[in-house]
Short mmCIF file of C-alpha atoms in Angstrom, two decimals:
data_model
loop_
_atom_site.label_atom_id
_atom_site.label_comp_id
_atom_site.label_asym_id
_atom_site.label_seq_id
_atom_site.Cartn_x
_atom_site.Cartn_y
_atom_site.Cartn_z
CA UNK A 1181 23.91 -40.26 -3.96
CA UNK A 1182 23.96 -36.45 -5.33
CA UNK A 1183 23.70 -35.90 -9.09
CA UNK A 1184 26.05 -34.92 -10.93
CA UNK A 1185 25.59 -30.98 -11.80
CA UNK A 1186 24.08 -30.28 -8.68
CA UNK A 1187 24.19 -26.85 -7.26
CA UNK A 1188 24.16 -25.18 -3.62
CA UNK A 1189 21.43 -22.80 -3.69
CA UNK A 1190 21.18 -19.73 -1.92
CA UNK A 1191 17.69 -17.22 -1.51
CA UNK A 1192 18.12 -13.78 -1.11
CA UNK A 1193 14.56 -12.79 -0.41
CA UNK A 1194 12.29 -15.72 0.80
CA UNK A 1195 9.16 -13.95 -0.32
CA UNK A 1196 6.65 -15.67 -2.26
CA UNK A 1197 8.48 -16.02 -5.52
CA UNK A 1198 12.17 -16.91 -3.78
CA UNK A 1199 10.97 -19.78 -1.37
CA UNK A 1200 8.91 -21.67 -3.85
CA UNK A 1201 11.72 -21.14 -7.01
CA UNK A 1202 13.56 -22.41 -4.43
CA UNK A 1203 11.83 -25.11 -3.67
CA UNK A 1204 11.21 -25.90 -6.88
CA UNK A 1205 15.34 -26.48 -7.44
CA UNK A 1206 15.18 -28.28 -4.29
CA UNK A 1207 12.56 -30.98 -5.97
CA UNK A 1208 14.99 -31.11 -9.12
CA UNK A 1209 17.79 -32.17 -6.86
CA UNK A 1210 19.71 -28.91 -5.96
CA UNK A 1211 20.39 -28.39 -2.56
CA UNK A 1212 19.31 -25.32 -0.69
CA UNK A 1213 21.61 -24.17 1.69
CA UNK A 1214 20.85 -20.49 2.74
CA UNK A 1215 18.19 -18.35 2.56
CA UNK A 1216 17.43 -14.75 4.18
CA UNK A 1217 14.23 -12.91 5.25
CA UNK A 1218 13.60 -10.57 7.19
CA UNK A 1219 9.19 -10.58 7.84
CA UNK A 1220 7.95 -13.34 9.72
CA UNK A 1221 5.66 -14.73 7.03
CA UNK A 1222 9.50 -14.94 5.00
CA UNK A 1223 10.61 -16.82 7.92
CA UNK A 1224 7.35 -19.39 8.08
CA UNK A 1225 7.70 -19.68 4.52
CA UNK A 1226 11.86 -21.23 4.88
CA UNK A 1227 10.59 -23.23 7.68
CA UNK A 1228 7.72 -24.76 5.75
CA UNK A 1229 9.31 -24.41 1.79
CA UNK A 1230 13.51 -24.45 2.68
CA UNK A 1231 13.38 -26.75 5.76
CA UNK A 1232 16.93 -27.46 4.86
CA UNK A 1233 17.68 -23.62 4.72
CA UNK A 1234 20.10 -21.81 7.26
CA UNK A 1235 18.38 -18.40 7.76
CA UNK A 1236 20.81 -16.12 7.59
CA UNK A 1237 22.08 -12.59 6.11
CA UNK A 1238 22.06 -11.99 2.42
CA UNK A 1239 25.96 -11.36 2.81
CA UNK A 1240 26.07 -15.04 3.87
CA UNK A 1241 23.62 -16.23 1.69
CA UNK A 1242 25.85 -15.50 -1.48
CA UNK A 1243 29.12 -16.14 0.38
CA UNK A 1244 27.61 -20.11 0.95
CA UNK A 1245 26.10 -20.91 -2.47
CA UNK A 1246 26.95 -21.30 -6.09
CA UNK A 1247 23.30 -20.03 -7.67
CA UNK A 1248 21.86 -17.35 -5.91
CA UNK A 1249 18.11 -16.48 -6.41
CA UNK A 1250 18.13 -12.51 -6.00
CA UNK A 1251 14.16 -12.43 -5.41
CA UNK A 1252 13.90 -8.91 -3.77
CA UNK A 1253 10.99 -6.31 -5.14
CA UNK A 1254 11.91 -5.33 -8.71
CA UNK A 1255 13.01 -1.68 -7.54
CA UNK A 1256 15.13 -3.33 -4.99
CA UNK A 1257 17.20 -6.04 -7.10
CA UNK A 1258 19.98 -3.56 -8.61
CA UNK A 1259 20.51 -1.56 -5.33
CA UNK A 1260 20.39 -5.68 -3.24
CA UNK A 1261 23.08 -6.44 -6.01
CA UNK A 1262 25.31 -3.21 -5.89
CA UNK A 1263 25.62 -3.77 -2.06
CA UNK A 1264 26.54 -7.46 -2.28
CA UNK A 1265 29.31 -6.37 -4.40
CA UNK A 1266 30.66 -3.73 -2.03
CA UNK A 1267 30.93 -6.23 0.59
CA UNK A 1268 32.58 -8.77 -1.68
CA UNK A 1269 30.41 -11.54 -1.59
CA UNK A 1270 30.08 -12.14 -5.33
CA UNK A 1271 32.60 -14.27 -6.24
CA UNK A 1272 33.75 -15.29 -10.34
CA UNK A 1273 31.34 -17.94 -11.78
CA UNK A 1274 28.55 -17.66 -9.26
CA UNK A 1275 25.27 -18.27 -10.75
CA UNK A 1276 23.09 -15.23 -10.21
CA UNK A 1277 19.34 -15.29 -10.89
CA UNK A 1278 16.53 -12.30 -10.52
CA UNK A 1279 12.96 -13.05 -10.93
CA UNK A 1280 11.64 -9.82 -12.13
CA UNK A 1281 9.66 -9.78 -15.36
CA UNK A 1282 10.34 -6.45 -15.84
CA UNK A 1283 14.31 -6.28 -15.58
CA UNK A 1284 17.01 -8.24 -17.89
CA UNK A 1285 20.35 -9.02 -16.82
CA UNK A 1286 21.49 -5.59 -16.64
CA UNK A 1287 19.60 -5.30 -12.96
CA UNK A 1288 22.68 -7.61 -12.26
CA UNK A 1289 25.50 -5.71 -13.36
CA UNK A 1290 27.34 -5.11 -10.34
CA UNK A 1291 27.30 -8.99 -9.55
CA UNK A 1292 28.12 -9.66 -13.17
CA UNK A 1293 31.54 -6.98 -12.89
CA UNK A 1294 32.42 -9.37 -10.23
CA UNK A 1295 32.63 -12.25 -11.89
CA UNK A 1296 28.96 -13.68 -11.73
CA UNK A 1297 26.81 -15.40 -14.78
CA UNK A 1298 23.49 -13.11 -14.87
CA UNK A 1299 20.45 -14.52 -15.61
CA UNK A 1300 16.58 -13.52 -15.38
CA UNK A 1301 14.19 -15.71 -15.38
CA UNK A 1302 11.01 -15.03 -14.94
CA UNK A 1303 7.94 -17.60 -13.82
CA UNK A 1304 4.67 -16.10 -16.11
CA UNK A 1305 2.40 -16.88 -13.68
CA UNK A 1306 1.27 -16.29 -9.70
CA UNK A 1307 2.10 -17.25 -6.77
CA UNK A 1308 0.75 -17.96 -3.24
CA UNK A 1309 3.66 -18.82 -1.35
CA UNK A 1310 2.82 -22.09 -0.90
CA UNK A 1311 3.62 -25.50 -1.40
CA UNK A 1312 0.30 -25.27 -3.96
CA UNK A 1313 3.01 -23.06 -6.36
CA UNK A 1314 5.00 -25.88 -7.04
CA UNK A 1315 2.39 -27.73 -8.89
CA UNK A 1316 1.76 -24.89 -10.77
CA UNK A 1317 5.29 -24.63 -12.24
CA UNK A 1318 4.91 -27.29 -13.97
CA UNK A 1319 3.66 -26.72 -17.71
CA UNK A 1320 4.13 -22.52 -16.89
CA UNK A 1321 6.47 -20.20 -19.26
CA UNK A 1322 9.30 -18.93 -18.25
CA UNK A 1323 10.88 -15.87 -19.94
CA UNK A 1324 14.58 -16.28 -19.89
CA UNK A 1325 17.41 -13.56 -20.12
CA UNK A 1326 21.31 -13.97 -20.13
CA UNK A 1327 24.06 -13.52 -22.08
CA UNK A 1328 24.16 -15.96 -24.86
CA UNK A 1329 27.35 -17.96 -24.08
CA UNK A 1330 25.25 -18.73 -20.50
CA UNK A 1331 22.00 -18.65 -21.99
CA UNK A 1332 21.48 -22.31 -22.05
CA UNK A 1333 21.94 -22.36 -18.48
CA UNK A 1334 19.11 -20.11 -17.76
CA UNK A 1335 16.86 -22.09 -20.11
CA UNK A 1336 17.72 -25.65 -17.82
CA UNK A 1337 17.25 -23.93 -14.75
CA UNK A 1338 13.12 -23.16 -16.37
CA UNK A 1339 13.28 -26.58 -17.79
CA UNK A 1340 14.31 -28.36 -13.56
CA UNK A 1341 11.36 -26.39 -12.43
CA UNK A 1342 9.37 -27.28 -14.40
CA UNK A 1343 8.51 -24.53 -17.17
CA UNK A 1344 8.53 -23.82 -20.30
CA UNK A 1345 11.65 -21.22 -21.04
CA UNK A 1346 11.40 -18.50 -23.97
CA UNK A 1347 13.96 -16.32 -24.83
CA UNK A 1348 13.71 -12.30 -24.46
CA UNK A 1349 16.28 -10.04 -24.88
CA UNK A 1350 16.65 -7.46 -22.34
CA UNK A 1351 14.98 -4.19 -24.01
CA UNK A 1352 11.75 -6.34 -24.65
CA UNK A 1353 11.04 -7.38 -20.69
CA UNK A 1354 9.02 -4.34 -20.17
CA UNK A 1355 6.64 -4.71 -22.88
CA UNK A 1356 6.43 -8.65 -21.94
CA UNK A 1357 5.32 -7.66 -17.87
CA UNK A 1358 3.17 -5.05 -19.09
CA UNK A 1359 1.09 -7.50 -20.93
CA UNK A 1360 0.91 -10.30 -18.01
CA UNK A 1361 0.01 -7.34 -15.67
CA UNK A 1362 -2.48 -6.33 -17.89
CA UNK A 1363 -4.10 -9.75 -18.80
CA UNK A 1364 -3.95 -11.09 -15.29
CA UNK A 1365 -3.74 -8.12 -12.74
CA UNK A 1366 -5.92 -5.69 -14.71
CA UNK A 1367 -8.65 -8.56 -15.21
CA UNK A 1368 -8.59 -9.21 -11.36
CA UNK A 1369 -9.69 -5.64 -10.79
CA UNK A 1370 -12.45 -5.58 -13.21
CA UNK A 1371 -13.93 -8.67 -11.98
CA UNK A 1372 -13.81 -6.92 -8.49
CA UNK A 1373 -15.14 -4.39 -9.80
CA UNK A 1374 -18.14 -5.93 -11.32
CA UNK A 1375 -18.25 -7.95 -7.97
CA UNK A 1376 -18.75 -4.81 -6.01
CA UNK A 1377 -20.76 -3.57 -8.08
CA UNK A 1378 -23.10 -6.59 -8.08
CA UNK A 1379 -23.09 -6.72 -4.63
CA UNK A 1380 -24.22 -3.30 -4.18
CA UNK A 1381 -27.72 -4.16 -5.72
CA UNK A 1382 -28.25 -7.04 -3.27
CA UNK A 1383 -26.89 -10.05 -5.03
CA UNK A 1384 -25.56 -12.21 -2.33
CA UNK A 1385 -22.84 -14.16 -4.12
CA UNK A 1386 -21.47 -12.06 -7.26
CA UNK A 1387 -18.68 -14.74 -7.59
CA UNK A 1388 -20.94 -17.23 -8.10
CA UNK A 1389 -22.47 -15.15 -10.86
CA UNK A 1390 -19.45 -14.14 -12.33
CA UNK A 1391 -17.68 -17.51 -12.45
CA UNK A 1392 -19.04 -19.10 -15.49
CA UNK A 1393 -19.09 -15.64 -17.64
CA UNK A 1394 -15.80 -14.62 -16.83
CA UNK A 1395 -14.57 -18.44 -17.14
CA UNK A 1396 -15.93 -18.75 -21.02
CA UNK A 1397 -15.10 -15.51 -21.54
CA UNK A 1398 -11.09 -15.57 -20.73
CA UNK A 1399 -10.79 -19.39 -22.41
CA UNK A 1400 -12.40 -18.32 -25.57
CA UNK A 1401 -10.16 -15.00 -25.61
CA UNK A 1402 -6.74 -16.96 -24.83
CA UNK A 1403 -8.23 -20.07 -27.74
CA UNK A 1404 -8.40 -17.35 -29.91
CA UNK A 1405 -5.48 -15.02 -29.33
CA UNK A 1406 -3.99 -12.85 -30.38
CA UNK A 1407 -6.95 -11.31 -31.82
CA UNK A 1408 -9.89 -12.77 -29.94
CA UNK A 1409 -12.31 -10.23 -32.23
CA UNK A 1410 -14.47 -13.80 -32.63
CA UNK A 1411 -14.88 -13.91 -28.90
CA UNK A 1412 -16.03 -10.18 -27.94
CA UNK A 1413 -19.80 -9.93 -26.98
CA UNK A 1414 -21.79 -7.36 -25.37
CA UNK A 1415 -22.78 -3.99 -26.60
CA UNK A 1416 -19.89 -2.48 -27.71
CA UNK A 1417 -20.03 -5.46 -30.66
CA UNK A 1418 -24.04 -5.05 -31.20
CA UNK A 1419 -23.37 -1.00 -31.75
CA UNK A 1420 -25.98 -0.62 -28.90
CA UNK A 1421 -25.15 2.82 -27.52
CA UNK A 1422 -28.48 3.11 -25.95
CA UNK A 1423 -27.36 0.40 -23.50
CA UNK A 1424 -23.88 1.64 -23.11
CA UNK A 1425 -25.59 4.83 -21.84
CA UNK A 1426 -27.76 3.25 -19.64
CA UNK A 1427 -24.65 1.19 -18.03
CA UNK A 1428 -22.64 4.74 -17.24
CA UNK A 1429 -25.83 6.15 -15.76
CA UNK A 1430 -25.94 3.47 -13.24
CA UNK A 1431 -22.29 3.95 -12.36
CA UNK A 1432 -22.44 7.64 -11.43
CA UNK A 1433 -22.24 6.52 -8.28
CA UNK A 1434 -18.93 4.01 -8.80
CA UNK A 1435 -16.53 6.88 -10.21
CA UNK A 1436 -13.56 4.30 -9.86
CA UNK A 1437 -15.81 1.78 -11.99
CA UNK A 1438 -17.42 4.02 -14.21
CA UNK A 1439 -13.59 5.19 -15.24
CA UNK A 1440 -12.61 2.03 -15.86
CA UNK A 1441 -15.49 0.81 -18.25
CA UNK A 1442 -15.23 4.17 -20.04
CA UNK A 1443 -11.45 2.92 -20.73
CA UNK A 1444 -12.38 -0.88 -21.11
CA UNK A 1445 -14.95 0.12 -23.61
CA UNK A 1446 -13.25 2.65 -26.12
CA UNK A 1447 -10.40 -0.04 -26.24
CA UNK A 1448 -12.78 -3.05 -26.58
CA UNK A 1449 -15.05 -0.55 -29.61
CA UNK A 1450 -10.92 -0.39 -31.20
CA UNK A 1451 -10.54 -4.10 -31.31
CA UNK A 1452 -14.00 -4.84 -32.62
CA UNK A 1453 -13.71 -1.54 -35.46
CA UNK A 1454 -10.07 -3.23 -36.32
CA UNK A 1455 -11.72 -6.56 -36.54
CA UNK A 1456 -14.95 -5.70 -38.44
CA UNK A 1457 -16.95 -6.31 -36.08
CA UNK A 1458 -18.67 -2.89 -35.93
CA UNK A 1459 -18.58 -0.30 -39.00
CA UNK A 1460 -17.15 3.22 -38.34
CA UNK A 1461 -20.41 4.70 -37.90
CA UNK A 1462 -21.12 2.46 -35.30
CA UNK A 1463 -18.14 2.76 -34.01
CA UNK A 1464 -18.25 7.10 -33.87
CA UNK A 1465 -21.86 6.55 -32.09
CA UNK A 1466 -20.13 4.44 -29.50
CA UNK A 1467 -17.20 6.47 -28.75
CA UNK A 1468 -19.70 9.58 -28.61
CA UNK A 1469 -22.16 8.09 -25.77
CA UNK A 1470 -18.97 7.01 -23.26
CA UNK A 1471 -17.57 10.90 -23.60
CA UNK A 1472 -14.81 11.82 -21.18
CA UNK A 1473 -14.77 11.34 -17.73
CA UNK A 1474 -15.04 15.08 -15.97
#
């Protein structure tokens, strides 16, 4: 017997995020009618994730569901919506949900002029594309957008899938992605970096190195956030500019690295001055021995 409140779902976009958000609605109850892709790994993904899925055009997609996930790239979602509209397919009361982190509802605007409830809603966390994701839903934060008389609905669409939902308005989303791409995205490339860099004077499996230092180092930053000042060690902390110096010596040869641990290391010398960690003449020495990068 179907639930009542249950919705006909619809997936423009069956990339990574679409087919397990998807999915996800599926689990709560919804039922997934449509979804469109047009790579092959989008149409594995409805096969394996959306099994109930026809895979068909976006225009059909919309026309055959009552919540429509909109999970294009972010530059794509207002241009995806626009041309949904000029073929008529939104249609007044229509559910219609973006995943960006970076866009509110106003990346909806042509579906919301015809008729359709905008919401974003945005999963803080990443994905694989695989059934794996849908385990990982559960206990992650959602930031939630929409207008506030639909608001509510946005917030027990987060709560079905499992998350967490926190309200942002609109003008704050793009300081909100900016700091999940730079905790999460930004630390991925300096632990490849330090890989590489590892690996370059023979040491076989850098990972395995790595794993415990970055692991204690992340959990005692995020237990102690939003200052983590407690948690920074290294150089920068002891005031030992000799060392510093010796570390951009051996990087001559990394220019992408060395760049990036000049920048790392003037902001980290910031957060330790602001926290009293280091005194300002400490703090001038430091800034002094990492220069500018030619």
């Amino acid at each position: 017997m179907t639930r009542p409140g249950r919705l006909s779902v619809g997936v423009v976009g069956a990339g990574r995020v679409g087919a397990v958000l998807g999915a996800a609605l599926a689990r709560a109850g919804h039922d997934v009618v449509a979804a469109s892709g047009i790579s092959e790994a989008s149409r594995t993904r409805i096969e394996a994730l959306l099994p109930d899925a026809r895979h068909v055009e976006p225009e059909e997609v919309v026309r055959s569901a009552d919540l429509i996930l909109l999970t294009v790239p972010d530059d794509s979602i207002h241009a995806v919506a626009a041309g949904l509209a000029s073929l008529g397919a939104w249609r007044p009361g229509q559910i219609a949900v973006h995943a960006s982190g970076r866009y509110g509802t106003e990346a909806l605007a042509d579906a919301a002029a015809a008729g359709a409830l905008p919401l974003a809603i945005h999963p803080a966390m990443t994905f694989s594309g695989t059934s794996i994701d849908l385990d990982r839903l559960t206990d992650a934060t959602f930031a939630v957008s929409a207008p506030a008389g639909v608001l509510p609905i946005a917030q027990a669409l987060a709560v079905e899938m499992g998350g967490e939902p926190i309200v942002l308005e609109d003008a704050d989303r793009p300081a909100y992605h900016a700091a999940l791409v730079h905790g999460a995205n930004h630390v991925v490339t300096a632990v490849t970096q330090a890989a590489a860099a590892l690996s370059r004077i023979g040491v076989e499996e850098p990972g395995r190195l790595l794993r415990p230092l970055v692991h204690a180092s992340v959990d005692g930053a995020l237990a102690d956030a939003p200052g983590a000042v407690a948690t920074l060690t290294g150089p920068v902390v002891r005031g030992d500019a000799g060392t510093i110096a010796a570390h951009l010596a051996s990087l001559q040869d990394q220019p992408e690295t060395l760049h990036a641990y000049r920048a790392m290391a003037r902001a980290t010398a910031d957060l330790a001055l602001s926290g009293g960690r280091i005194g300002p003449a400490a703090y001038a020495d430091i800034i002094a021995t990492l220069g500018v990068d030619p």
